[in-house]
């Protein structure tokens, strides 16, 4: 590139020791049942980043009003390779135990998304990353990786090879698994929250189920499982109209005991 300046003009360049750049980005998006909603950002830099000038803004039903919802991050350092999680105050304990900030719906409305509400990460007024469009209400949600309405009733996790945000949602969402920057997982998948990146999305299989009493089932997995995810009642559904168990207790790294409400 070439540049020309009028005679006498002065060009002032300001050096930034730690330019914010686009290295902070959304690493996880959870739109679960009820109030199980969370957003995770990841610091992909090799140095800590102060979050004071960063914010998340949100629109409503696909509109372009970025003043509708907003959250300003606190004046703290986010370590290199670390994540910051915000969630709805009414989310389940498997989410709130990991979250750094719990938000109520009013006045910021940041957690008030249900599939058709865009959310974007900003540095000052510069958009770094976005989930969703601002050109109209899609109805239920936006498609991601070929999954219809994936921003509703799903968990989205950024692929490990993604190293920066993307303000082009169409490119970020992609049209199939190969072209998308995201992995789409079932509703109420919480086991990946609190860390990034992830490369293994294959869930452990159930090796066997034994009734240990009239109100308890022992579930044995083929491998060790994440204790937080495995202890979440929302991750189990029992046939016969029973639904979720009343409680889950991990007795070994690969064995859980599910208690059924009497």
PDB file of N, CA and C in Angstrom, residues 26-94:
ATOM      1  N   UNK A  26     -16.390 -15.216  21.580  1.00  0.00           N
ATOM      2  CA  UNK A  26     -17.331 -16.146  22.189  1.00  0.00           C
ATOM      3  C   UNK A  26     -16.829 -17.573  21.973  1.00  0.00           C
ATOM      4  N   UNK A  27     -16.696 -18.309  23.056  1.00  0.00           N
ATOM      5  CA  UNK A  27     -16.275 -19.703  22.949  1.00  0.00           C
ATOM      6  C   UNK A  27     -17.412 -20.672  23.237  1.00  0.00           C
ATOM      7  N   UNK A  28     -18.475 -20.195  23.890  1.00  0.00           N
ATOM      8  CA  UNK A  28     -19.622 -21.071  24.155  1.00  0.00           C
ATOM      9  C   UNK A  28     -20.886 -20.241  24.331  1.00  0.00           C
ATOM     10  N   UNK A  29     -21.982 -20.819  23.862  1.00  0.00           N
ATOM     11  CA  UNK A  29     -23.310 -20.199  23.932  1.00  0.00           C
ATOM     12  C   UNK A  29     -24.278 -21.283  24.373  1.00  0.00           C
ATOM     13  N   UNK A  30     -24.990 -21.033  25.467  1.00  0.00           N
ATOM     14  CA  UNK A  30     -25.950 -22.015  25.969  1.00  0.00           C
ATOM     15  C   UNK A  30     -27.342 -21.400  25.983  1.00  0.00           C
ATOM     16  N   UNK A  31     -28.254 -22.008  25.234  1.00  0.00           N
ATOM     17  CA  UNK A  31     -29.663 -21.621  25.267  1.00  0.00           C
ATOM     18  C   UNK A  31     -30.416 -22.876  25.669  1.00  0.00           C
ATOM     19  N   UNK A  32     -30.470 -23.091  26.984  1.00  0.00           N
ATOM     20  CA  UNK A  32     -31.062 -24.311  27.507  1.00  0.00           C
ATOM     21  C   UNK A  32     -32.496 -24.120  27.946  1.00  0.00           C
ATOM     22  N   UNK A  33     -33.000 -25.100  28.643  1.00  0.00           N
ATOM     23  CA  UNK A  33     -34.367 -25.025  29.140  1.00  0.00           C
ATOM     24  C   UNK A  33     -34.465 -23.994  30.258  1.00  0.00           C
ATOM     25  N   UNK A  34     -35.652 -23.422  30.403  1.00  0.00           N
ATOM     26  CA  UNK A  34     -35.925 -22.456  31.463  1.00  0.00           C
ATOM     27  C   UNK A  34     -34.874 -21.343  31.469  1.00  0.00           C
ATOM     28  N   UNK A  35     -34.213 -21.121  32.626  1.00  0.00           N
ATOM     29  CA  UNK A  35     -33.231 -20.039  32.742  1.00  0.00           C
ATOM     30  C   UNK A  35     -31.790 -20.518  32.526  1.00  0.00           C
ATOM     31  N   UNK A  36     -31.627 -21.675  31.960  1.00  0.00           N
ATOM     32  CA  UNK A  36     -30.281 -22.206  31.718  1.00  0.00           C
ATOM     33  C   UNK A  36     -29.674 -21.555  30.479  1.00  0.00           C
ATOM     34  N   UNK A  37     -29.191 -20.336  30.670  1.00  0.00           N
ATOM     35  CA  UNK A  37     -28.596 -19.556  29.587  1.00  0.00           C
ATOM     36  C   UNK A  37     -27.237 -19.036  30.048  1.00  0.00           C
ATOM     37  N   UNK A  38     -26.257 -19.125  29.152  1.00  0.00           N
ATOM     38  CA  UNK A  38     -24.908 -18.679  29.508  1.00  0.00           C
ATOM     39  C   UNK A  38     -24.138 -18.286  28.257  1.00  0.00           C
ATOM     40  N   UNK A  39     -23.173 -17.383  28.453  1.00  0.00           N
ATOM     41  CA  UNK A  39     -22.238 -16.987  27.408  1.00  0.00           C
ATOM     42  C   UNK A  39     -20.830 -17.078  27.983  1.00  0.00           C
ATOM     43  N   UNK A  40     -19.913 -17.579  27.186  1.00  0.00           N
ATOM     44  CA  UNK A  40     -18.520 -17.708  27.609  1.00  0.00           C
ATOM     45  C   UNK A  40     -17.624 -17.006  26.599  1.00  0.00           C
ATOM     46  N   UNK A  41     -16.686 -16.185  27.099  1.00  0.00           N
ATOM     47  CA  UNK A  41     -15.680 -15.596  26.216  1.00  0.00           C
ATOM     48  C   UNK A  41     -14.321 -16.178  26.578  1.00  0.00           C
ATOM     49  N   UNK A  42     -13.444 -16.215  25.589  1.00  0.00           N
ATOM     50  CA  UNK A  42     -12.140 -16.861  25.737  1.00  0.00           C
ATOM     51  C   UNK A  42     -11.033 -15.891  25.372  1.00  0.00           C
ATOM     52  N   UNK A  43      -9.981 -15.873  26.190  1.00  0.00           N
ATOM     53  CA  UNK A  43      -8.801 -15.065  25.901  1.00  0.00           C
ATOM     54  C   UNK A  43      -7.776 -15.937  25.192  1.00  0.00           C
ATOM     55  N   UNK A  44      -7.717 -15.787  23.868  1.00  0.00           N
ATOM     56  CA  UNK A  44      -6.787 -16.579  23.086  1.00  0.00           C
ATOM     57  C   UNK A  44      -5.403 -15.973  22.974  1.00  0.00           C
ATOM     58  N   UNK A  45      -5.183 -14.826  23.626  1.00  0.00           N
ATOM     59  CA  UNK A  45      -3.854 -14.215  23.613  1.00  0.00           C
ATOM     60  C   UNK A  45      -2.885 -15.017  24.484  1.00  0.00           C
ATOM     61  N   UNK A  46      -1.605 -14.682  24.373  1.00  0.00           N
ATOM     62  CA  UNK A  46      -0.613 -15.317  25.243  1.00  0.00           C
ATOM     63  C   UNK A  46      -0.282 -14.445  26.446  1.00  0.00           C
ATOM     64  N   UNK A  47      -1.086 -13.398  26.656  1.00  0.00           N
ATOM     65  CA  UNK A  47      -0.932 -12.519  27.818  1.00  0.00           C
ATOM     66  C   UNK A  47      -2.313 -12.239  28.400  1.00  0.00           C
ATOM     67  N   UNK A  48      -2.328 -11.788  29.646  1.00  0.00           N
ATOM     68  CA  UNK A  48      -3.591 -11.424  30.285  1.00  0.00           C
ATOM     69  C   UNK A  48      -4.186 -10.184  29.623  1.00  0.00           C
ATOM     70  N   UNK A  49      -5.499 -10.073  29.669  1.00  0.00           N
ATOM     71  CA  UNK A  49      -6.209  -8.941  29.075  1.00  0.00           C
ATOM     72  C   UNK A  49      -7.124  -8.331  30.127  1.00  0.00           C
ATOM     73  N   UNK A  50      -7.074  -7.011  30.255  1.00  0.00           N
ATOM     74  CA  UNK A  50      -8.002  -6.324  31.145  1.00  0.00           C
ATOM     75  C   UNK A  50      -9.347  -6.212  30.444  1.00  0.00           C
ATOM     76  N   UNK A  51     -10.410  -6.581  31.147  1.00  0.00           N
ATOM     77  CA  UNK A  51     -11.735  -6.642  30.529  1.00  0.00           C
ATOM     78  C   UNK A  51     -12.524  -5.345  30.620  1.00  0.00           C
ATOM     79  N   UNK A  52     -11.958  -4.316  31.225  1.00  0.00           N
ATOM     80  CA  UNK A  52     -12.722  -3.104  31.526  1.00  0.00           C
ATOM     81  C   UNK A  52     -13.346  -2.451  30.298  1.00  0.00           C
ATOM     82  N   UNK A  53     -12.691  -2.543  29.145  1.00  0.00           N
ATOM     83  CA  UNK A  53     -13.202  -1.878  27.952  1.00  0.00           C
ATOM     84  C   UNK A  53     -14.020  -2.807  27.059  1.00  0.00           C
ATOM     85  N   UNK A  54     -14.291  -3.993  27.545  1.00  0.00           N
ATOM     86  CA  UNK A  54     -15.069  -4.954  26.767  1.00  0.00           C
ATOM     87  C   UNK A  54     -16.513  -5.002  27.265  1.00  0.00           C
ATOM     88  N   UNK A  55     -17.416  -5.339  26.373  1.00  0.00           N
ATOM     89  CA  UNK A  55     -18.824  -5.451  26.742  1.00  0.00           C
ATOM     90  C   UNK A  55     -19.520  -6.435  25.819  1.00  0.00           C
ATOM     91  N   UNK A  56     -20.662  -6.916  26.272  1.00  0.00           N
ATOM     92  CA  UNK A  56     -21.556  -7.702  25.426  1.00  0.00           C
ATOM     93  C   UNK A  56     -22.822  -6.884  25.230  1.00  0.00           C
ATOM     94  N   UNK A  57     -23.226  -6.733  24.000  1.00  0.00           N
ATOM     95  CA  UNK A  57     -24.461  -6.028  23.686  1.00  0.00           C
ATOM     96  C   UNK A  57     -25.415  -6.991  23.003  1.00  0.00           C
ATOM     97  N   UNK A  58     -26.706  -6.677  23.105  1.00  0.00           N
ATOM     98  CA  UNK A  58     -27.687  -7.587  22.536  1.00  0.00           C
ATOM     99  C   UNK A  58     -28.849  -6.881  21.885  1.00  0.00           C
ATOM    100  N   UNK A  59     -29.415  -7.539  20.891  1.00  0.00           N
ATOM    101  CA  UNK A  59     -30.616  -7.041  20.225  1.00  0.00           C
ATOM    102  C   UNK A  59     -31.780  -7.967  20.547  1.00  0.00           C
ATOM    103  N   UNK A  60     -32.947  -7.601  20.067  1.00  0.00           N
ATOM    104  CA  UNK A  60     -34.176  -8.316  20.413  1.00  0.00           C
ATOM    105  C   UNK A  60     -34.909  -8.734  19.149  1.00  0.00           C
ATOM    106  N   UNK A  61     -35.187 -10.030  19.032  1.00  0.00           N
ATOM    107  CA  UNK A  61     -35.967 -10.566  17.909  1.00  0.00           C
ATOM    108  C   UNK A  61     -35.411 -10.146  16.551  1.00  0.00           C
ATOM    109  N   UNK A  62     -34.085 -10.199  16.421  1.00  0.00           N
ATOM    110  CA  UNK A  62     -33.463  -9.950  15.135  1.00  0.00           C
ATOM    111  C   UNK A  62     -33.387  -8.510  14.693  1.00  0.00           C
ATOM    112  N   UNK A  63     -33.666  -7.554  15.598  1.00  0.00           N
ATOM    113  CA  UNK A  63     -33.571  -6.154  15.187  1.00  0.00           C
ATOM    114  C   UNK A  63     -32.123  -5.674  15.317  1.00  0.00           C
ATOM    115  N   UNK A  64     -31.904  -4.387  15.068  1.00  0.00           N
ATOM    116  CA  UNK A  64     -30.541  -3.842  15.055  1.00  0.00           C
ATOM    117  C   UNK A  64     -30.291  -2.858  16.186  1.00  0.00           C
ATOM    118  N   UNK A  65     -31.088  -2.920  17.243  1.00  0.00           N
ATOM    119  CA  UNK A  65     -30.951  -1.996  18.366  1.00  0.00           C
ATOM    120  C   UNK A  65     -29.993  -2.579  19.396  1.00  0.00           C
ATOM    121  N   UNK A  66     -28.718  -2.191  19.310  1.00  0.00           N
ATOM    122  CA  UNK A  66     -27.715  -2.721  20.224  1.00  0.00           C
ATOM    123  C   UNK A  66     -27.818  -2.130  21.623  1.00  0.00           C
ATOM    124  N   UNK A  67     -28.703  -1.167  21.819  1.00  0.00           N
ATOM    125  CA  UNK A  67     -28.896  -0.596  23.148  1.00  0.00           C
ATOM    126  C   UNK A  67     -29.913  -1.392  23.958  1.00  0.00           C
ATOM    127  N   UNK A  68     -30.521  -2.403  23.347  1.00  0.00           N
ATOM    128  CA  UNK A  68     -31.564  -3.171  24.032  1.00  0.00           C
ATOM    129  C   UNK A  68     -31.010  -3.907  25.251  1.00  0.00           C
ATOM    130  N   UNK A  69     -29.850  -4.512  25.097  1.00  0.00           N
ATOM    131  CA  UNK A  69     -29.262  -5.287  26.191  1.00  0.00           C
ATOM    132  C   UNK A  69     -27.765  -5.033  26.242  1.00  0.00           C
ATOM    133  N   UNK A  70     -27.209  -5.068  27.447  1.00  0.00           N
ATOM    134  CA  UNK A  70     -25.777  -4.834  27.539  1.00  0.00           C
ATOM    135  C   UNK A  70     -25.181  -5.221  28.876  1.00  0.00           C
ATOM    136  N   UNK A  71     -23.941  -5.691  28.826  1.00  0.00           N
ATOM    137  CA  UNK A  71     -23.189  -6.046  30.025  1.00  0.00           C
ATOM    138  C   UNK A  71     -21.766  -5.550  29.871  1.00  0.00           C
ATOM    139  N   UNK A  72     -21.308  -4.750  30.817  1.00  0.00           N
ATOM    140  CA  UNK A  72     -19.930  -4.263  30.837  1.00  0.00           C
ATOM    141  C   UNK A  72     -19.100  -5.157  31.755  1.00  0.00           C
ATOM    142  N   UNK A  73     -18.046  -5.709  31.221  1.00  0.00           N
ATOM    143  CA  UNK A  73     -17.208  -6.590  32.027  1.00  0.00           C
ATOM    144  C   UNK A  73     -16.516  -5.803  33.139  1.00  0.00           C
ATOM    145  N   UNK A  74     -16.228  -6.444  34.248  1.00  0.00           N
ATOM    146  CA  UNK A  74     -15.555  -5.749  35.355  1.00  0.00           C
ATOM    147  C   UNK A  74     -14.105  -5.431  35.024  1.00  0.00           C
ATOM    148  N   UNK A  75     -13.525  -4.556  35.817  1.00  0.00           N
ATOM    149  CA  UNK A  75     -12.136  -4.129  35.638  1.00  0.00           C
ATOM    150  C   UNK A  75     -11.217  -5.175  36.265  1.00  0.00           C
ATOM    151  N   UNK A  76     -11.050  -6.287  35.573  1.00  0.00           N
ATOM    152  CA  UNK A  76     -10.206  -7.377  36.069  1.00  0.00           C
ATOM    153  C   UNK A  76      -9.355  -7.909  34.921  1.00  0.00           C
ATOM    154  N   UNK A  77      -8.336  -8.673  35.275  1.00  0.00           N
ATOM    155  CA  UNK A  77      -7.477  -9.295  34.279  1.00  0.00           C
ATOM    156  C   UNK A  77      -7.982 -10.709  33.979  1.00  0.00           C
ATOM    157  N   UNK A  78      -8.145 -11.009  32.700  1.00  0.00           N
ATOM    158  CA  UNK A  78      -8.475 -12.370  32.278  1.00  0.00           C
ATOM    159  C   UNK A  78      -7.189 -13.012  31.774  1.00  0.00           C
ATOM    160  N   UNK A  79      -6.753 -14.046  32.466  1.00  0.00           N
ATOM    161  CA  UNK A  79      -5.468 -14.675  32.151  1.00  0.00           C
ATOM    162  C   UNK A  79      -5.458 -15.272  30.752  1.00  0.00           C
ATOM    163  N   UNK A  80      -4.274 -15.399  30.206  1.00  0.00           N
ATOM    164  CA  UNK A  80      -4.121 -16.036  28.897  1.00  0.00           C
ATOM    165  C   UNK A  80      -4.687 -17.449  28.943  1.00  0.00           C
ATOM    166  N   UNK A  81      -5.493 -17.788  27.960  1.00  0.00           N
ATOM    167  CA  UNK A  81      -6.072 -19.119  27.888  1.00  0.00           C
ATOM    168  C   UNK A  81      -7.234 -19.356  28.824  1.00  0.00           C
ATOM    169  N   UNK A  82      -7.676 -18.307  29.517  1.00  0.00           N
ATOM    170  CA  UNK A  82      -8.778 -18.460  30.469  1.00  0.00           C
ATOM    171  C   UNK A  82     -10.088 -18.004  29.837  1.00  0.00           C
ATOM    172  N   UNK A  83     -11.190 -18.340  30.498  1.00  0.00           N
ATOM    173  CA  UNK A  83     -12.511 -17.944  30.019  1.00  0.00           C
ATOM    174  C   UNK A  83     -13.239 -17.151  31.093  1.00  0.00           C
ATOM    175  N   UNK A  84     -14.236 -16.389  30.649  1.00  0.00           N
ATOM    176  CA  UNK A  84     -15.108 -15.661  31.573  1.00  0.00           C
ATOM    177  C   UNK A  84     -16.531 -16.041  31.204  1.00  0.00           C
ATOM    178  N   UNK A  85     -17.298 -16.475  32.197  1.00  0.00           N
ATOM    179  CA  UNK A  85     -18.648 -16.983  31.962  1.00  0.00           C
ATOM    180  C   UNK A  85     -19.670 -16.097  32.660  1.00  0.00           C
ATOM    181  N   UNK A  86     -20.699 -15.698  31.917  1.00  0.00           N
ATOM    182  CA  UNK A  86     -21.847 -15.021  32.515  1.00  0.00           C
ATOM    183  C   UNK A  86     -23.069 -15.894  32.276  1.00  0.00           C
ATOM    184  N   UNK A  87     -23.989 -15.872  33.237  1.00  0.00           N
ATOM    185  CA  UNK A  87     -25.179 -16.706  33.102  1.00  0.00           C
ATOM    186  C   UNK A  87     -26.361 -16.022  33.762  1.00  0.00           C
ATOM    187  N   UNK A  88     -27.529 -16.580  33.533  1.00  0.00           N
ATOM    188  CA  UNK A  88     -28.742 -16.100  34.187  1.00  0.00           C
ATOM    189  C   UNK A  88     -28.718 -16.523  35.651  1.00  0.00           C
ATOM    190  N   UNK A  89     -29.169 -15.639  36.521  1.00  0.00           N
ATOM    191  CA  UNK A  89     -29.153 -15.930  37.953  1.00  0.00           C
ATOM    192  C   UNK A  89     -30.037 -17.126  38.295  1.00  0.00           C
ATOM    193  N   UNK A  90     -31.003 -17.429  37.431  1.00  0.00           N
ATOM    194  CA  UNK A  90     -31.899 -18.546  37.678  1.00  0.00           C
ATOM    195  C   UNK A  90     -31.446 -19.857  37.073  1.00  0.00           C
ATOM    196  N   UNK A  91     -30.239 -19.888  36.509  1.00  0.00           N
ATOM    197  CA  UNK A  91     -29.725 -21.119  35.898  1.00  0.00           C
ATOM    198  C   UNK A  91     -29.469 -22.179  36.962  1.00  0.00           C
ATOM    199  N   UNK A  92     -29.355 -23.421  36.523  1.00  0.00           N
ATOM    200  CA  UNK A  92     -29.106 -24.519  37.439  1.00  0.00           C
ATOM    201  C   UNK A  92     -27.722 -24.453  38.055  1.00  0.00           C
ATOM    202  N   UNK A  93     -27.516 -25.178  39.153  1.00  0.00           N
ATOM    203  CA  UNK A  93     -26.236 -25.116  39.874  1.00  0.00           C
ATOM    204  C   UNK A  93     -25.043 -25.576  39.050  1.00  0.00           C
ATOM    205  N   UNK A  94     -25.265 -26.442  38.056  1.00  0.00           N
ATOM    206  CA  UNK A  94     -24.160 -26.894  37.226  1.00  0.00           C
ATOM    207  C   UNK A  94     -23.617 -25.770  36.357  1.00  0.00           C
TER     208      UNK A  94
END
